[in-house]
Coordinates of N, CA, C and O in Angstrom, one line a residue:
Y250 N 0.9 -1.0 -0.1 CA 0.1 0.1 0.0 C 0.7 1.4 0.2 O 2.1 1.2 1.0
Q251 N 0.5 1.9 -0.7 CA 1.3 3.2 -0.9 C 0.3 4.7 -0.4 O -1.2 4.8 -0.9
R252 N 0.9 5.3 0.6 CA -0.2 6.6 1.2 C 0.9 7.5 0.8 O 2.2 8.0 1.4
R253 N 0.5 8.7 0.6 CA 0.9 9.9 0.6 C 0.4 10.9 2.0 O -0.1 10.8 2.4
V254 N 1.7 11.2 2.7 CA 1.7 11.6 3.9 C 2.1 13.1 4.1 O 3.2 13.8 3.5
R255 N 1.6 14.2 4.4 CA 1.8 15.8 4.0 C 2.5 15.4 5.4 O 2.1 15.4 7.0
V256 N 3.9 15.9 5.6 CA 4.8 16.3 6.6 C 4.5 17.6 7.2 O 4.0 18.6 6.5
A257 N 4.2 17.9 8.7 CA 4.2 19.0 9.4 C 4.9 19.8 9.2 O 4.8 21.3 9.4
S258 N 6.0 19.7 9.2 CA 7.4 20.7 9.2 C 7.8 20.9 7.9 O 8.2 19.9 7.1
P259 N 7.5 22.0 7.5 CA 8.5 22.5 6.1 C 9.6 21.9 6.0 O 10.2 22.1 4.7
Y260 N 10.4 22.1 7.0 CA 11.8 21.9 7.1 C 11.9 20.6 6.6 O 13.1 20.4 5.9
L261 N 11.2 19.6 7.0 CA 11.4 18.1 6.7 C 11.4 17.5 5.4 O 11.7 17.0 4.7
C262 N 10.3 18.3 4.8 CA 9.6 17.9 3.2 C 8.7 19.1 2.9 O 7.9 19.3 3.5
S263 N 9.0 19.6 1.7 CA 8.2 20.9 1.2 C 7.1 20.4 0.3 O 6.0 21.1 0.0
R264 N 7.3 19.3 0.0 CA 6.4 18.5 -0.6 C 5.5 17.5 -0.1 O 5.8 17.0 1.1
F265 N 4.7 16.8 -0.7 CA 4.0 15.0 -0.3 C 5.0 14.6 -0.1 O 6.1 14.5 -1.2
C266 N 5.6 13.4 0.7 CA 6.1 12.4 0.7 C 5.5 11.0 0.6 O 4.5 11.1 1.3
S267 N 6.3 10.6 -0.1 CA 5.6 9.0 -0.4 C 6.2 8.3 0.6 O 7.3 8.0 1.0
V268 N 5.2 7.2 1.3 CA 5.7 6.8 2.3 C 5.0 5.4 2.2 O 4.1 5.3 1.6
K269 N 6.1 4.1 1.9 CA 5.4 3.0 1.5 C 5.2 2.3 3.0 O 6.1 1.8 3.5
L270 N 3.9 1.9 3.0 CA 3.5 0.8 4.4 C 3.5 -0.4 3.7 O 2.7 -1.1 3.0
I271 N 4.8 -1.0 4.2 CA 4.6 -2.5 4.1 C 3.6 -3.4 4.7 O 3.3 -4.2 3.9
A272 N 3.3 -3.2 5.8 CA 2.2 -4.3 6.3 C 1.2 -3.7 6.9 O 0.7 -2.7 6.6
S273 N 0.0 -4.5 7.0 CA -1.1 -4.2 6.8 C -1.4 -3.9 8.7 O -0.4 -4.6 9.6
Q274 N -1.9 -2.9 9.0 CA -2.5 -2.8 10.6 C -2.5 -3.9 11.2 O -1.9 -4.0 12.4
N275 N -3.4 -4.7 10.7 CA -3.5 -5.6 12.0 C -3.0 -6.9 11.9 O -3.3 -7.7 12.5
S276 N -1.5 -7.0 11.3 CA -1.2 -8.5 11.3 C 0.5 -8.0 11.7 O 0.7 -8.2 12.7
Q277 N 1.5 -7.5 10.6 CA 2.8 -7.0 10.9 C 3.0 -5.9 12.2 O 3.7 -6.4 12.8
M278 N 2.1 -5.2 12.4 CA 2.1 -4.2 13.3 C 1.9 -4.9 14.4 O 2.9 -4.4 15.4
S279 N 1.2 -5.6 14.8 CA 0.6 -6.2 16.0 C 1.6 -7.3 16.3 O 1.7 -8.2 17.5
G280 N 2.4 -7.6 15.5 CA 3.2 -9.5 15.2 C 2.2 -10.3 15.1 O 2.9 -11.4 15.3
Q281 N 1.2 -10.5 14.8 CA 0.2 -11.3 14.8 C 0.9 -12.0 13.3 O 1.0 -11.6 12.0
K282 N 0.6 -13.5 13.4 CA 0.9 -14.4 12.2 C -0.6 -14.2 11.2 O -1.8 -14.3 12.0
I283 N -0.3 -14.2 9.9 CA -1.8 -14.6 9.4 C -1.9 -15.8 8.9 O -1.0 -16.5 8.7
T284 N -3.1 -16.2 9.4 CA -3.7 -17.9 9.6 C -4.3 -18.0 7.8 O -4.2 -16.7 7.0
E285 N -4.2 -19.3 7.5 CA -4.4 -19.7 6.3 C -6.3 -19.2 5.8 O -6.5 -18.8 4.8
A286 N -7.0 -19.3 6.9 CA -8.5 -18.4 6.6 C -8.1 -16.9 6.3 O -8.8 -16.4 5.4
E287 N -7.6 -16.1 7.0 CA -7.2 -15.0 6.4 C -6.3 -14.6 5.2 O -7.0 -13.7 4.1
L288 N -5.7 -15.4 5.0 CA -5.4 -15.4 3.8 C -6.2 -15.7 2.6 O -5.9 -15.2 1.6
S289 N -6.7 -16.7 2.5 CA -7.8 -17.1 1.6 C -9.0 -16.3 0.9 O -9.8 -16.2 0.2
L290 N -9.2 -14.9 2.2 CA -10.0 -13.8 2.0 C -9.4 -13.0 1.0 O -10.3 -12.1 0.2
H291 N -8.2 -12.9 0.7 CA -7.5 -12.1 -0.1 C -7.1 -12.4 -1.2 O -6.2 -12.9 -1.8
N292 N -8.0 -13.2 -2.5 CA -8.0 -13.8 -3.5 C -8.5 -13.2 -4.7 O -9.1 -13.8 -6.0
K293 N -8.7 -12.1 -4.8 CA -9.5 -11.0 -5.9 C -8.4 -10.3 -6.8 O -7.6 -9.9 -6.0
K294 N -8.7 -10.0 -8.3 CA -8.0 -9.2 -8.9 C -7.7 -7.6 -8.1 O -6.4 -7.2 -8.2
T295 N -8.4 -7.2 -7.2 CA -8.3 -6.3 -6.5 C -7.8 -5.9 -5.0 O -7.1 -5.2 -4.6
D296 N -7.3 -7.4 -4.9 CA -6.6 -7.4 -3.4 C -6.5 -9.3 -3.5 O -6.6 -10.0 -3.3
V297 N -4.8 -9.0 -4.1 CA -4.2 -10.6 -4.3 C -2.8 -10.3 -3.0 O -1.8 -9.9 -3.2
W298 N -3.4 -11.4 -2.0 CA -2.1 -12.1 -1.2 C -1.7 -13.3 -1.3 O -2.7 -14.0 -1.8
M299 N -0.5 -13.8 -1.3 CA -0.1 -15.1 -1.3 C 0.8 -15.5 -0.3 O 1.6 -14.4 0.0
A300 N 1.0 -16.7 0.1 CA 2.2 -17.0 0.9 C 3.2 -17.4 0.4 O 3.3 -18.4 -0.6
I301 N 4.6 -16.9 0.7 CA 5.7 -17.5 -0.1 C 6.7 -17.7 1.1 O 7.3 -17.0 2.0
N302 N 7.1 -19.1 1.1 CA 8.4 -19.3 2.3 C 8.2 -18.9 3.4 O 8.9 -18.4 4.0
G303 N 6.6 -19.0 4.1 CA 6.5 -18.7 5.5 C 5.9 -17.2 5.9 O 6.2 -16.4 7.0
N304 N 5.9 -16.3 4.5 CA 5.6 -15.1 4.7 C 4.7 -14.9 3.7 O 4.3 -15.4 2.7
V305 N 3.6 -13.6 4.2 CA 2.3 -13.4 3.3 C 2.9 -11.7 2.6 O 3.3 -11.1 3.2
Y306 N 2.5 -11.8 1.2 CA 2.9 -10.4 0.1 C 1.5 -10.5 -0.2 O 0.8 -11.1 -0.8
D307 N 1.4 -8.7 -0.3 CA 0.3 -8.4 -0.8 C 0.9 -7.9 -2.2 O 1.5 -6.7 -2.5
V308 N 0.5 -8.4 -3.3 CA 1.1 -8.4 -4.8 C 0.1 -7.9 -5.6 O 0.3 -7.4 -6.7
T309 N -1.1 -7.2 -5.3 CA -2.0 -6.7 -5.9 C -1.2 -5.5 -6.8 O -1.8 -5.5 -8.2
K310 N -0.6 -4.4 -6.2 CA 0.1 -3.3 -7.0 C 0.7 -3.9 -8.2 O 1.6 -3.2 -9.1
F311 N 1.5 -5.6 -7.8 CA 2.4 -6.0 -8.9 C 1.9 -6.7 -9.7 O 2.6 -7.1 -11.0
L312 N 0.7 -6.8 -10.3 CA 0.0 -7.5 -11.2 C 0.3 -7.2 -12.4 O 0.5 -8.1 -13.4
N313 N 0.5 -6.2 -12.9 CA 0.7 -5.3 -14.2 C 2.4 -5.7 -14.5 O 2.7 -5.8 -15.7
E314 N 2.8 -5.3 -13.4 CA 4.2 -5.5 -13.8 C 4.9 -6.8 -13.9 O 6.1 -7.0 -14.5
H315 N 4.2 -7.9 -13.2 CA 4.8 -9.3 -13.5 C 4.8 -9.8 -14.8 O 4.1 -9.8 -15.6
P316 N 6.1 -10.5 -14.9 CA 6.9 -10.9 -16.3 C 6.1 -12.0 -17.0 O 5.6 -12.2 -18.0
G317 N 5.4 -12.9 -15.9 CA 4.9 -14.1 -16.2 C 3.4 -13.6 -16.4 O 2.5 -14.6 -16.8
G318 N 2.8 -12.4 -16.5 CA 1.4 -12.0 -16.6 C 0.6 -12.2 -15.1 O 1.3 -12.7 -14.3
E319 N -0.3 -11.2 -15.3 CA -1.3 -11.2 -13.9 C -1.9 -12.7 -13.7 O -2.3 -13.0 -12.6
E320 N -2.4 -13.4 -14.7 CA -2.8 -14.7 -14.6 C -2.4 -15.6 -13.8 O -3.1 -16.5 -12.8
V321 N -0.7 -15.7 -14.0 CA 0.0 -16.6 -12.8 C 0.0 -16.3 -11.5 O -0.5 -17.3 -10.8
L322 N -0.3 -15.2 -11.0 CA -0.5 -14.4 -9.3 C -1.8 -14.7 -9.4 O -2.2 -15.2 -8.2
L323 N -2.8 -14.6 -10.0 CA -4.2 -14.9 -9.9 C -4.9 -16.1 -9.8 O -5.3 -16.5 -8.9
E324 N -3.6 -17.1 -9.8 CA -4.0 -18.3 -9.5 C -3.7 -18.9 -8.3 O -4.6 -19.6 -8.1
V325 N -2.5 -18.1 -7.7 CA -2.4 -18.6 -6.6 C -2.8 -17.4 -5.5 O -2.3 -17.6 -4.6
A326 N -3.8 -16.6 -5.8 CA -3.8 -15.6 -5.1 C -4.8 -16.4 -3.9 O -5.9 -17.5 -4.1
G327 N -4.5 -15.7 -2.4 CA -5.1 -16.3 -1.3 C -4.9 -17.9 -1.1 O -5.2 -18.5 0.1
K328 N -3.5 -18.0 -1.4 CA -3.0 -19.9 -1.1 C -1.3 -19.3 -0.9 O -0.8 -18.8 -1.1
D329 N -1.1 -20.6 -0.6 CA 0.3 -20.5 -0.4 C 1.2 -21.0 -1.6 O 0.7 -21.9 -2.5
A330 N 1.8 -20.2 -2.3 CA 2.5 -20.3 -3.7 C 4.2 -20.5 -3.5 O 4.5 -20.2 -4.4
S331 N 4.4 -21.0 -2.3 CA 5.9 -21.3 -2.4 C 6.5 -22.3 -3.5 O 7.2 -22.2 -3.8
T332 N 5.9 -23.6 -3.5 CA 6.1 -24.4 -4.6 C 6.1 -23.8 -5.9 O 7.3 -23.8 -6.6
N333 N 5.3 -22.7 -6.6 CA 5.2 -22.2 -7.8 C 6.3 -21.3 -8.0 O 7.2 -20.9 -8.8
F334 N 6.4 -20.7 -6.8 CA 7.7 -19.4 -6.6 C 9.1 -19.9 -7.0 O 9.6 -19.7 -7.8
E335 N 9.2 -21.3 -6.2 CA 10.5 -21.9 -6.2 C 10.5 -22.6 -7.6 O 11.9 -22.7 -8.0
D336 N 9.5 -23.2 -8.0 CA 9.8 -23.9 -9.3 C 10.2 -23.2 -10.6 O 10.9 -23.7 -11.4
I337 N 9.9 -21.8 -10.7 CA 10.1 -21.1 -11.5 C 11.3 -20.8 -11.7 O 12.0 -20.2 -12.4
G338 N 12.1 -20.6 -10.4 CA 13.6 -20.2 -10.1 C 14.0 -18.7 -10.6 O 14.5 -18.2 -11.5
H339 N 12.9 -18.0 -9.6 CA 12.9 -16.5 -9.7 C 14.7 -15.8 -9.0 O 15.5 -16.6 -8.6
S340 N 15.2 -14.9 -9.7 CA 16.1 -14.3 -9.5 C 16.3 -13.9 -8.3 O 15.4 -13.7 -7.5
D341 N 17.6 -13.3 -7.7 CA 17.7 -12.5 -6.6 C 17.2 -11.0 -6.5 O 16.4 -11.0 -5.5
D342 N 16.9 -10.6 -7.4 CA 16.4 -9.0 -7.5 C 14.9 -9.5 -7.7 O 14.2 -8.5 -6.5
A343 N 14.2 -10.5 -7.7 CA 13.0 -11.0 -7.6 C 12.5 -11.1 -6.3 O 11.7 -10.7 -5.8
R344 N 13.5 -11.7 -5.5 CA 13.2 -12.3 -4.3 C 13.5 -11.0 -3.5 O 12.9 -10.7 -2.0
E345 N 14.3 -10.0 -3.7 CA 14.3 -8.7 -2.9 C 13.7 -8.0 -3.3 O 12.9 -7.0 -2.1
M346 N 12.7 -7.6 -4.8 CA 11.5 -7.2 -4.6 C 10.5 -7.7 -3.7 O 9.6 -6.6 -3.7
L347 N 10.4 -8.9 -3.9 CA 9.2 -9.3 -2.8 C 9.1 -8.7 -1.6 O 7.8 -8.7 -1.0
K348 N 10.1 -8.1 -0.8 CA 10.2 -7.8 0.5 C 9.1 -6.6 0.6 O 8.6 -6.3 1.6
T349 N 9.5 -5.7 -0.6 CA 8.7 -4.5 -0.5 C 6.8 -4.5 -0.4 O 6.7 -3.7 -0.1
Y350 N 6.6 -5.8 -0.6 CA 5.1 -6.2 -0.7 C 5.0 -7.2 0.7 O 3.7 -7.5 0.8
L351 N 5.8 -7.4 1.6 CA 5.7 -8.0 2.9 C 4.8 -7.6 3.7 O 4.2 -6.3 3.7
V352 N 3.7 -8.5 4.2 CA 2.4 -8.0 5.1 C 3.1 -8.9 6.4 O 2.3 -7.7 7.2
G353 N 3.1 -10.1 6.2 CA 3.4 -10.3 7.6 C 3.6 -12.0 7.6 O 4.0 -12.5 6.7
P354 N 4.2 -12.4 8.8 CA 4.0 -14.2 8.8 C 3.0 -14.7 8.8 O 2.3 -14.2 8.8
Y355 N 3.3 -15.8 8.2 CA 2.5 -17.0 7.8 C 2.2 -17.8 9.0 O 3.0 -18.5 8.8
E356 N 1.0 -18.4 9.1 CA 0.7 -19.4 9.9 C -0.3 -20.3 9.3 O -1.1 -20.1 9.3
K357 N 0.8 -21.3 8.9 CA -0.4 -22.5 8.3 C -0.8 -23.5 9.2 O 0.0 -23.9 9.9
V358 N -1.9 -23.4 9.5 CA -2.6 -24.1 10.5 C -2.9 -25.5 10.1 O -3.8 -25.5 8.8
P359 N -2.5 -26.6 10.4 CA -2.7 -27.9 9.9 C -4.3 -28.1 10.2 O -4.7 -27.6 11.3
A360 N -4.7 -28.7 9.1 CA -6.3 -29.3 9.4 C -6.6 -30.2 10.5 O -5.7 -30.8 10.6
P361 N -7.6 -29.8 11.3 CA -7.7 -31.1 12.2 C -8.0 -32.5 11.7 O -8.8 -32.7 11.0
K362 N -7.2 -33.2 12.8 CA -7.4 -34.5 12.2 C -8.8 -35.5 12.7 O -9.0 -34.8 14.1
A363 N -9.2 -36.1 11.9 CA -10.2 -37.1 12.4 C -10.3 -38.0 13.1 O -9.1 -38.6 12.7
E364 N -11.0 -38.1 14.5 CA -10.5 -39.0 15.3 C -11.0 -40.7 14.9 O -11.9 -40.5 14.1
K365 N -10.2 -41.4 15.0 CA -10.7 -42.8 14.6 C -11.3 -43.1 15.6 O -11.1 -43.5 16.7
K366 N -12.8 -43.8 15.2 CA -13.7 -44.6 16.1 C -13.3 -46.1 16.0 O -13.1 -46.7 14.6
A367 N -13.7 -46.5 17.1 CA -13.7 -48.3 16.9 C -14.9 -48.7 16.3 O -15.5 -48.2 16.6
P368 N -14.4 -49.9 15.7 CA -15.7 -50.6 14.6 C -16.9 -50.9 16.0 O -16.7 -51.5 17.1
A369 N -18.2 -50.5 15.7 CA -19.1 -51.0 16.1 C -19.3 -52.9 16.7 O -19.3 -52.8 17.5
H370 N -18.9 -53.4 15.6 CA -18.9 -54.9 15.8 C -17.4 -55.3 15.9 O -16.5 -54.9 14.6
T371 N -17.2 -56.3 16.5 CA -15.7 -56.6 16.6 C -15.4 -57.7 15.0 O -14.4 -57.9 14.7
S372 N -16.5 -58.5 14.8 CA -16.4 -59.4 13.6 C -17.4 -59.1 12.5 O -18.5 -59.0 12.7
A373 N -16.4 -58.3 11.7 CA -17.7 -57.5 10.5 C -17.7 -58.8 9.2 O -17.1 -59.6 9.4
P374 N -19.2 -58.8 8.6 CA -19.5 -59.2 7.7 C -18.5 -59.5 6.6 O -18.0 -58.4 6.2
Q375 N -18.6 -60.6 6.1 CA -17.6 -60.7 4.9 C -17.9 -60.2 3.4 O -19.4 -60.8 3.2
P376 N -17.5 -59.5 3.1 CA -18.1 -59.1 1.7 C -18.2 -60.0 0.6 O -18.0 -61.0 0.7
A377 N -19.4 -59.9 -0.3 CA -19.8 -61.3 -1.3 C -19.0 -61.5 -2.2 O -18.6 -62.7 -2.2
S378 N -17.6 -60.9 -2.4 CA -16.6 -61.3 -3.0 C -15.8 -62.4 -2.5 O -15.2 -63.3 -3.3
S379 N -15.6 -62.0 -1.2 CA -15.1 -63.0 -0.4 C -15.7 -64.3 -0.4 O -15.4 -65.2 -0.6
Q380 N -16.8 -64.5 -0.4 CA -17.6 -65.8 -0.5 C -17.5 -66.7 -1.9 O -17.5 -67.9 -2.1
I381 N -17.7 -65.7 -3.2 CA -17.4 -66.0 -3.9 C -16.0 -66.9 -4.6 O -15.8 -67.8 -5.0
T382 N -15.3 -66.3 -3.7 CA -13.6 -66.5 -4.3 C -13.7 -68.1 -3.4 O -12.7 -69.2 -4.0
L383 N -14.4 -68.1 -2.7 CA -14.5 -69.5 -1.7 C -15.1 -70.3 -2.4 O -14.7 -71.7 -2.5
L384 N -16.0 -69.9 -3.2 CA -17.4 -70.8 -3.4 C -16.4 -71.8 -4.9 O -16.6 -72.6 -5.0
V385 N -15.7 -71.0 -5.7 CA -15.1 -71.2 -6.9 C -14.2 -72.4 -6.6 O -14.5 -73.3 -7.2
P386 N -13.3 -72.7 -5.6 CA -12.4 -73.9 -5.7 C -13.2 -74.8 -5.4 O -13.1 -76.1 -5.5
V387 N -14.4 -74.8 -4.4 CA -15.1 -75.6 -4.1 C -15.7 -76.5 -4.9 O -15.9 -77.8 -5.2
A388 N -16.9 -75.5 -6.0 CA -17.2 -76.1 -7.1 C -16.5 -76.6 -8.3 O -16.9 -78.1 -8.3
L389 N -15.1 -76.2 -8.3 CA -14.3 -76.9 -9.1 C -13.9 -78.5 -8.8 O -13.5 -79.4 -9.6
A390 N -13.6 -78.2 -7.4 CA -13.1 -79.8 -7.0 C -14.8 -80.8 -7.0 O -14.3 -82.2 -7.4
A391 N -15.6 -80.2 -6.5 CA -17.0 -81.0 -6.9 C -17.0 -81.6 -8.2 O -17.1 -82.5 -8.5
V392 N -16.6 -80.8 -9.5 CA -16.8 -81.1 -10.7 C -15.9 -82.3 -11.2 O -16.1 -83.1 -11.4
A393 N -14.6 -81.9 -10.5 CA -13.5 -83.2 -10.5 C -13.8 -84.2 -10.1 O -13.6 -85.3 -10.6
V394 N -14.4 -84.4 -9.0 CA -15.0 -85.4 -8.1 C -15.9 -86.3 -9.1 O -16.0 -87.6 -9.3
L395 N -17.0 -85.6 -9.6 CA -18.2 -86.1 -10.4 C -17.2 -86.6 -11.4 O -18.0 -87.6 -12.0
Y396 N -16.5 -86.0 -12.6 CA -16.0 -86.5 -13.7 C -15.5 -87.7 -13.1 O -15.3 -88.7 -14.1
Y397 N -14.4 -87.8 -12.1 CA -13.7 -88.8 -11.8 C -14.6 -90.0 -11.9 O -14.1 -91.3 -11.8
L398 N -15.4 -90.0 -10.9 CA -16.5 -91.1 -10.6 C -17.0 -91.4 -12.0 O -17.3 -92.9 -12.0
F399 N -17.7 -90.8 -12.9 CA -18.9 -90.9 -13.7 C -17.4 -91.4 -15.2 O -17.9 -92.5 -15.5
V400 N -16.4 -91.2 -15.2 CA -15.6 -91.1 -16.3 C -14.9 -92.3 -16.1 O -14.8 -93.1 -17.1
A401 N -14.2 -92.7 -14.6 CA -13.2 -93.5 -14.5 C -14.0 -94.8 -14.2 O -13.3 -95.8 -14.8
A402 N -15.4 -94.8 -13.9 CA -16.1 -96.1 -13.8 C -16.5 -96.6 -15.0 O -16.5 -96.8 -15.9

C-alpha cells in the first residue's frame, strides 16, 4: 500500500512525501501471524495476497508488472504459492523486490485430524466377493470328483 503523507514541518519536506506502508495494520504491526483462513480472503484481482516461504505478500500492485502475466499470480491468490515460486527459479532481484510487498508472517494451521472410531462390531461380515472366491474352488473340486467317478467308472 502506498499513502501520501503531508509532513507537518516544511523543513523536513516541502512537498508530499511518499511513504510505503509494507505491513497491514492488523498483522505485522501487532506481530500477529496471518492464518490460512485470513489469507484465503484475499483472492480477488483487486486484493491479491499469497504466502511464499513463510511470509504473506500483497502483490496487488505488482499484477501489471509481473513478467509472467497477472494470470499466474491470480491463480495462486489467497493460497500458499511457495512451490510455484520456487519451481520457476526467480532471480535474486525478484526475491529482493518481494520484500517490498511483505504483509507479515504466515501461519499455516494444519487441518484438524479426524478421530478414528472403534468399529461397532468386532467381526465384520465378509463381503460377497470373499464368499465367491471360496465357492469357486469348492465347485471345481466337486466337478472334478464327479468327473472322476463317472468317467473313470
